[in-house]
Structure formats: structure tokens, C-alpha cells
mmCIF file of C-alpha atoms in Angstrom:
data_model
loop_
_atom_site.group_PDB
_atom_site.id
_atom_site.type_symbol
_atom_site.label_atom_id
_atom_site.label_comp_id
_atom_site.label_asym_id
_atom_site.label_seq_id
_atom_site.Cartn_x
_atom_site.Cartn_y
_atom_site.Cartn_z
ATOM 1 C CA LYS A 1 2.044 -14.904 9.125
ATOM 2 C CA ALA A 2 4.426 -13.874 6.397
ATOM 3 C CA GLY A 3 6.601 -10.907 7.212
ATOM 4 C CA VAL A 4 6.996 -7.720 5.405
ATOM 5 C CA THR A 5 8.521 -7.969 2.047
ATOM 6 C CA GLN A 6 10.288 -5.543 -0.086
ATOM 7 C CA THR A 7 11.559 -5.692 -3.424
ATOM 8 C CA PRO A 8 13.989 -5.267 -5.141
ATOM 9 C CA ARG A 9 16.493 -6.080 -2.432
ATOM 10 C CA TYR A 10 19.251 -4.285 -4.381
ATOM 11 C CA LEU A 11 19.121 -1.592 -6.984
ATOM 12 C CA ILE A 12 21.883 0.358 -8.672
ATOM 13 C CA LYS A 13 20.699 3.570 -10.631
ATOM 14 C CA THR A 14 22.451 6.580 -12.247
ATOM 15 C CA ARG A 15 21.925 10.131 -11.410
ATOM 16 C CA GLY A 16 18.982 11.635 -12.838
ATOM 17 C CA GLN A 17 16.910 8.501 -13.061
ATOM 18 C CA GLN A 18 13.809 7.484 -11.287
ATOM 19 C CA VAL A 19 13.203 4.464 -8.981
ATOM 20 C CA THR A 20 10.243 2.713 -7.653
ATOM 21 C CA LEU A 21 10.657 0.584 -4.480
ATOM 22 C CA SER A 22 7.606 -1.843 -3.416
ATOM 23 C CA CYS A 23 6.683 -3.001 -0.102
ATOM 24 C CA SER A 24 4.033 -5.724 1.035
ATOM 25 C CA PRO A 25 2.929 -5.494 4.588
ATOM 26 C CA ILE A 26 1.890 -8.229 6.968
ATOM 27 C CA SER A 27 -1.579 -9.460 6.108
ATOM 28 C CA GLY A 28 -3.993 -7.227 7.951
ATOM 29 C CA HIS A 29 -1.606 -4.487 8.650
ATOM 30 C CA ARG A 30 -3.057 -1.219 7.063
ATOM 31 C CA SER A 31 -0.333 1.217 7.951
ATOM 32 C CA VAL A 32 2.845 1.384 5.916
ATOM 33 C CA SER A 33 5.800 3.715 7.014
ATOM 34 C CA TRP A 34 8.863 4.259 5.005
ATOM 35 C CA TYR A 35 12.470 5.243 6.389
ATOM 36 C CA GLN A 36 15.769 6.037 4.807
ATOM 37 C CA GLN A 37 18.872 4.767 6.598
ATOM 38 C CA THR A 38 22.188 6.361 5.593
ATOM 39 C CA PRO A 39 25.579 6.159 7.801
ATOM 40 C CA GLY A 40 25.587 10.121 8.157
ATOM 41 C CA GLN A 41 21.853 10.678 9.063
ATOM 42 C CA GLY A 42 20.958 7.537 10.592
ATOM 43 C CA LEU A 43 17.212 6.707 10.106
ATOM 44 C CA GLN A 44 14.927 9.081 8.905
ATOM 45 C CA PHE A 45 11.369 9.026 8.441
ATOM 46 C CA LEU A 46 9.681 9.508 4.845
ATOM 47 C CA PHE A 47 5.970 9.124 5.184
ATOM 48 C CA GLU A 48 3.154 6.884 6.283
ATOM 49 C CA TYR A 49 0.224 5.486 4.512
ATOM 50 C CA PHE A 50 -3.073 4.220 5.908
ATOM 51 C CA SER A 51 -5.815 3.041 3.963
ATOM 52 C CA GLU A 52 -4.421 4.500 0.751
ATOM 53 C CA THR A 53 -4.097 7.976 2.370
ATOM 54 C CA GLN A 54 -0.923 9.565 3.204
ATOM 55 C CA ARG A 55 -1.293 10.661 6.948
ATOM 56 C CA ASN A 56 2.390 11.837 7.773
ATOM 57 C CA LYS A 57 5.282 13.234 5.764
ATOM 58 C CA GLY A 58 8.859 13.719 6.824
ATOM 59 C CA ASN A 59 11.251 16.461 5.887
ATOM 60 C CA PHE A 60 12.366 15.141 2.507
ATOM 61 C CA PRO A 61 12.168 17.029 -1.001
ATOM 62 C CA GLY A 62 9.133 16.456 -3.306
ATOM 63 C CA ARG A 63 11.311 14.087 -5.480
ATOM 64 C CA PHE A 64 10.421 11.479 -2.874
ATOM 65 C CA SER A 65 6.903 10.338 -3.094
ATOM 66 C CA GLY A 66 4.695 7.177 -2.269
ATOM 67 C CA ARG A 67 1.283 5.592 -2.606
ATOM 68 C CA GLN A 68 -0.642 3.052 -1.059
ATOM 69 C CA PHE A 69 -2.958 0.348 -2.805
ATOM 70 C CA SER A 70 -6.238 -1.033 -1.646
ATOM 71 C CA ASN A 71 -4.446 -4.186 -0.480
ATOM 72 C CA SER A 72 -2.288 -2.054 1.759
ATOM 73 C CA ARG A 73 0.730 -2.742 -0.606
ATOM 74 C CA SER A 74 2.762 0.494 -0.884
ATOM 75 C CA GLU A 75 5.213 1.919 -3.475
ATOM 76 C CA MET A 76 7.731 4.763 -3.108
ATOM 77 C CA ASN A 77 9.171 6.553 -5.815
ATOM 78 C CA VAL A 78 12.430 8.706 -6.012
ATOM 79 C CA SER A 79 12.455 10.879 -9.293
ATOM 80 C CA THR A 80 15.679 12.687 -10.387
ATOM 81 C CA LEU A 81 17.998 10.813 -8.430
ATOM 82 C CA GLU A 82 20.955 12.450 -6.741
ATOM 83 C CA LEU A 83 24.121 10.652 -5.340
ATOM 84 C CA GLY A 84 23.088 11.440 -1.863
ATOM 85 C CA ASP A 85 19.845 9.360 -2.269
ATOM 86 C CA SER A 86 22.187 6.245 -1.879
ATOM 87 C CA ALA A 87 20.678 4.511 1.219
ATOM 88 C CA LEU A 88 18.819 1.751 2.706
ATOM 89 C CA TYR A 89 15.182 2.183 2.198
ATOM 90 C CA LEU A 90 13.096 0.467 4.735
ATOM 91 C CA CYS A 91 9.528 -0.036 5.261
ATOM 92 C CA ALA A 92 7.408 -1.145 8.317
ATOM 93 C CA SER A 93 3.995 -2.237 8.815
ATOM 94 C CA SER A 94 1.578 -2.037 11.668
ATOM 95 C CA THR A 95 -2.012 -2.349 12.212
ATOM 96 C CA GLY A 96 -2.570 1.601 12.416
ATOM 97 C CA GLN A 97 -5.608 1.683 14.109
ATOM 98 C CA GLY A 98 -6.699 2.942 17.482
ATOM 99 C CA ALA A 99 -5.517 5.988 19.338
ATOM 100 C CA ILE A 100 -1.974 5.182 19.460
ATOM 101 C CA LEU A 101 -0.185 6.982 16.737
ATOM 102 C CA VAL A 102 2.772 4.529 16.679
ATOM 103 C CA GLU A 103 2.485 0.900 17.830
ATOM 104 C CA THR A 104 4.973 -1.672 17.245
ATOM 105 C CA GLN A 105 6.291 -1.454 13.591
ATOM 106 C CA TYR A 106 7.620 -4.565 11.592
ATOM 107 C CA PHE A 107 10.232 -3.920 9.294
ATOM 108 C CA GLY A 108 11.119 -5.417 5.940
ATOM 109 C CA PRO A 109 14.655 -6.458 4.922
ATOM 110 C CA GLY A 110 15.173 -3.161 3.107
ATOM 111 C CA THR A 111 16.105 -2.014 -0.498
ATOM 112 C CA ARG A 112 19.644 -1.107 -0.937
ATOM 113 C CA LEU A 113 20.000 1.661 -3.472
ATOM 114 C CA LEU A 114 23.287 2.855 -4.992
ATOM 115 C CA VAL A 115 23.103 5.993 -7.152
ATOM 116 C CA LEU A 116 26.228 6.304 -9.419
ATOM 117 C CA SER B 1 16.466 14.923 13.214
ATOM 118 C CA GLN B 2 17.268 12.321 15.628
ATOM 119 C CA GLN B 3 15.069 12.275 18.788
ATOM 120 C CA GLY B 4 17.948 11.603 21.278
ATOM 121 C CA GLU B 5 21.369 9.965 21.841
ATOM 122 C CA GLU B 6 22.555 6.635 22.500
ATOM 123 C CA ASP B 7 25.295 5.630 24.687
ATOM 124 C CA PRO B 8 27.800 4.105 24.301
ATOM 125 C CA GLN B 9 28.158 4.481 20.415
ATOM 126 C CA ALA B 10 29.911 1.167 20.488
ATOM 127 C CA LEU B 11 30.298 -1.515 23.082
ATOM 128 C CA SER B 12 32.611 -4.531 22.917
ATOM 129 C CA ILE B 13 32.123 -7.407 25.502
ATOM 130 C CA GLN B 14 32.864 -11.172 26.040
ATOM 131 C CA GLU B 15 30.312 -13.839 25.567
ATOM 132 C CA GLY B 16 28.509 -14.321 29.116
ATOM 133 C CA GLU B 17 28.848 -10.694 30.127
ATOM 134 C CA ASN B 18 25.943 -8.422 30.385
ATOM 135 C CA ALA B 19 25.536 -5.480 27.885
ATOM 136 C CA THR B 20 23.712 -2.071 28.929
ATOM 137 C CA MET B 21 22.869 0.501 26.295
ATOM 138 C CA ASN B 22 21.361 3.628 27.381
ATOM 139 C CA CYS B 23 19.049 6.024 25.181
ATOM 140 C CA SER B 24 17.906 9.554 25.863
ATOM 141 C CA TYR B 25 15.138 11.402 24.112
ATOM 142 C CA LYS B 26 14.020 15.111 23.853
ATOM 143 C CA THR B 27 10.184 15.176 23.622
ATOM 144 C CA SER B 28 7.186 13.589 25.523
ATOM 145 C CA ILE B 29 6.461 10.154 23.994
ATOM 146 C CA ASN B 30 3.789 7.534 24.181
ATOM 147 C CA ASN B 31 5.956 4.656 24.001
ATOM 148 C CA LEU B 32 9.636 3.887 23.341
ATOM 149 C CA GLN B 33 10.744 0.742 21.391
ATOM 150 C CA TRP B 34 14.080 -1.024 21.045
ATOM 151 C CA TYR B 35 14.910 -2.704 17.812
ATOM 152 C CA ARG B 36 17.889 -4.589 16.819
ATOM 153 C CA GLN B 37 19.755 -4.654 13.197
ATOM 154 C CA ASN B 38 22.211 -7.042 11.980
ATOM 155 C CA SER B 39 24.765 -5.760 9.492
ATOM 156 C CA GLY B 40 22.582 -3.215 7.338
ATOM 157 C CA ARG B 41 19.681 -5.296 7.223
ATOM 158 C CA GLY B 42 15.914 -5.000 8.342
ATOM 159 C CA LEU B 43 15.113 -3.879 11.667
ATOM 160 C CA VAL B 44 13.704 -6.663 14.266
ATOM 161 C CA HIS B 45 11.326 -5.404 17.121
ATOM 162 C CA LEU B 46 12.619 -6.293 20.448
ATOM 163 C CA ILE B 47 10.302 -4.489 22.951
ATOM 164 C CA LEU B 48 8.071 -1.887 23.485
ATOM 165 C CA ILE B 49 7.523 -0.057 26.785
ATOM 166 C CA ARG B 50 4.780 2.532 27.487
ATOM 167 C CA SER B 51 5.336 5.922 29.046
ATOM 168 C CA ASN B 52 3.520 4.505 31.993
ATOM 169 C CA GLU B 53 5.555 1.684 32.644
ATOM 170 C CA ARG B 54 9.016 1.524 34.442
ATOM 171 C CA GLU B 55 10.349 -1.806 33.440
ATOM 172 C CA LYS B 56 9.662 -4.617 31.064
ATOM 173 C CA HIS B 57 11.351 -7.978 30.570
ATOM 174 C CA SER B 58 11.578 -10.304 27.421
ATOM 175 C CA GLY B 59 13.727 -13.230 27.875
ATOM 176 C CA ARG B 60 17.310 -12.135 28.464
ATOM 177 C CA LEU B 61 16.180 -8.521 27.873
ATOM 178 C CA ARG B 62 15.295 -5.960 30.456
ATOM 179 C CA VAL B 63 14.184 -2.395 29.593
ATOM 180 C CA THR B 64 13.693 0.560 31.991
ATOM 181 C CA LEU B 65 12.126 4.019 31.268
ATOM 182 C CA ASP B 66 12.456 6.924 33.346
ATOM 183 C CA THR B 67 10.188 9.566 31.866
ATOM 184 C CA SER B 68 11.256 12.354 34.388
ATOM 185 C CA LYS B 69 14.920 12.095 32.836
ATOM 186 C CA LYS B 70 13.680 11.152 29.373
ATOM 187 C CA SER B 71 15.995 8.195 29.290
ATOM 188 C CA SER B 72 15.811 4.414 28.819
ATOM 189 C CA SER B 73 18.100 1.560 29.171
ATOM 190 C CA LEU B 74 18.350 -1.960 27.431
ATOM 191 C CA LEU B 75 20.305 -4.780 29.461
ATOM 192 C CA ILE B 76 21.003 -7.787 27.682
ATOM 193 C CA THR B 77 22.138 -10.524 30.118
ATOM 194 C CA ALA B 78 24.363 -13.477 29.428
ATOM 195 C CA SER B 79 25.153 -12.132 25.947
ATOM 196 C CA ARG B 80 26.075 -14.466 23.085
ATOM 197 C CA ALA B 81 27.957 -13.935 19.926
ATOM 198 C CA ALA B 82 24.752 -13.905 18.102
ATOM 199 C CA ASP B 83 23.681 -10.713 19.955
ATOM 200 C CA THR B 84 26.421 -8.860 17.955
ATOM 201 C CA ALA B 85 24.155 -6.346 16.121
ATOM 202 C CA SER B 86 23.272 -2.596 16.114
ATOM 203 C CA TYR B 87 20.582 -1.590 18.629
ATOM 204 C CA PHE B 88 18.264 1.294 18.144
ATOM 205 C CA CYS B 89 15.812 2.954 20.448
ATOM 206 C CA ALA B 90 12.915 4.539 18.994
ATOM 207 C CA THR B 91 10.254 6.754 20.182
ATOM 208 C CA GLY B 92 6.501 6.806 19.365
ATOM 209 C CA PRO B 93 4.712 10.232 19.785
ATOM 210 C CA LEU B 94 2.000 11.037 22.073
ATOM 211 C CA ALA B 95 -1.549 10.258 20.948
ATOM 212 C CA GLY B 96 -3.580 13.299 19.811
ATOM 213 C CA GLY B 97 -1.301 14.643 17.273
ATOM 214 C CA THR B 98 -0.623 13.929 13.722
ATOM 215 C CA SER B 99 2.401 12.158 13.552
ATOM 216 C CA TYR B 100 1.108 8.928 12.480
ATOM 217 C CA GLY B 101 3.427 6.159 11.844
ATOM 218 C CA LYS B 102 6.510 8.022 12.670
ATOM 219 C CA LEU B 103 9.105 6.395 14.903
ATOM 220 C CA THR B 104 12.027 8.746 15.855
ATOM 221 C CA PHE B 105 15.051 6.901 15.972
ATOM 222 C CA GLY B 106 18.470 7.344 17.954
ATOM 223 C CA GLN B 107 21.871 6.808 16.282
ATOM 224 C CA GLY B 108 22.239 3.207 17.691
ATOM 225 C CA THR B 109 24.911 1.260 19.654
ATOM 226 C CA ILE B 110 27.125 -0.955 17.891
ATOM 227 C CA LEU B 111 27.225 -4.274 20.108
ATOM 228 C CA THR B 112 30.137 -6.659 19.545
ATOM 229 C CA VAL B 113 30.175 -9.972 21.501
ATOM 230 C CA HIS B 114 33.172 -11.869 21.238
ATOM 231 C CA PRO B 115 33.084 -15.822 21.617
#
């Protein structure tokens, strides 16, 4: 099976702009989680989607949003970019089914966002 | 906020030596997972251990879990230069809650294996 793919891999934006990142999960996986990784804060959970529904959201401002499509592909959007949004954004997919809240997550290569 | 601490923050060893990394966490968990990350790229899943398991092996990896101490260790035996990476532990929440899809990560251990 193909792994998790993320596009674009690199992105440079300026403050105040908005950005959309895309994630395609492993075929058959219905759960997609997003994380932000920075040197200072480490890996922080943004949100999780399952069957087009957001089931969980981390402690990020409303400028960070996401959605999931019927084919399980997911996008996240950051509006009004700030310098502090510079980070590696990782998405991860899993089956998302069953009583276990988090099984093994398979990560994509990430999108590195630089805000100038 | 991070679930726990990893120790040491950095580890430097020679090829062929064993590397041990420790992870502590704060809340009750369903499972604990270890991931590897090479130089700011995506995370690679190494192993998952459930809360009712005490030890698990996968190739050169051995993971232990002590839920009474809320701690885990990852042992890499006979290390290779290719093992050079950052290693993260991540905890999965208990079932029955609402923390879907959320792994809580430690700060990671940077492992350098010298040829």
C-alpha cells in the first residue's frame, strides 16, 4: 500500500496570508490526525477527522481549521499567518475504528511551512 | 502540553553498542508507542505496547512498560550508524473518553551512532 502523502512539502508565506495543506491517508484508513512540530513546543496535536467529522481538537486558535472529504483525504487551513506558525506540519492516518481511541498512526513526510 | 519526559535528551554512542532511552508519562494510558524521526522528516512507527503488556520485542528493539511507575524504555541493541535519529515516545489515551486520534508525545531523545 502507498503511504501517507502530504503536499506541498515546502511552503514559504508572509504574515497575514493563509495556507492550505493537504494529506492523503493510507488506502482504507478513515482517521486523519494533524500535528504541529516546532523546536520549542515539540509535537502538538491539532485535530482529528473521521468520516468527514472532526472528533477531537487540540488547543490551537480558531485560525487553524481543517476538513475531511468523503475519500478520507484531509486538508488543514491556517488563516492570517503569524511568524510563530512556522513549523513542520505532520498528518497521520489510522483505521480509526474500534473502541481504542488511538491505534498505530502512520505519518506522512510533513509540510515545512516558513512564515516571513 | 507534553505528556512526559524523555531521558536522556541526547545520547551519543559507538556502532555496536546498545542504546537505552527512557520515557515517563503522567496520565493513565491505553498504549504507548515509539517513533523514530530522521532529521526533521516524518515519523516512522517502531513499536506499540499496550497497557497490559510489560515487554515487547521487534528485531533489535526491546520495549518495556511499567504502568505503576508510568514509565517505558526503548532498547536498541547492536546499534548502527543508520539508527541515528530522534526517538519519541507517544501515549494513547484510555478508551471511553473523547481524545480520538490524539497521541501525546514526549520531547524526544536525539541518538547519534558513530561509525
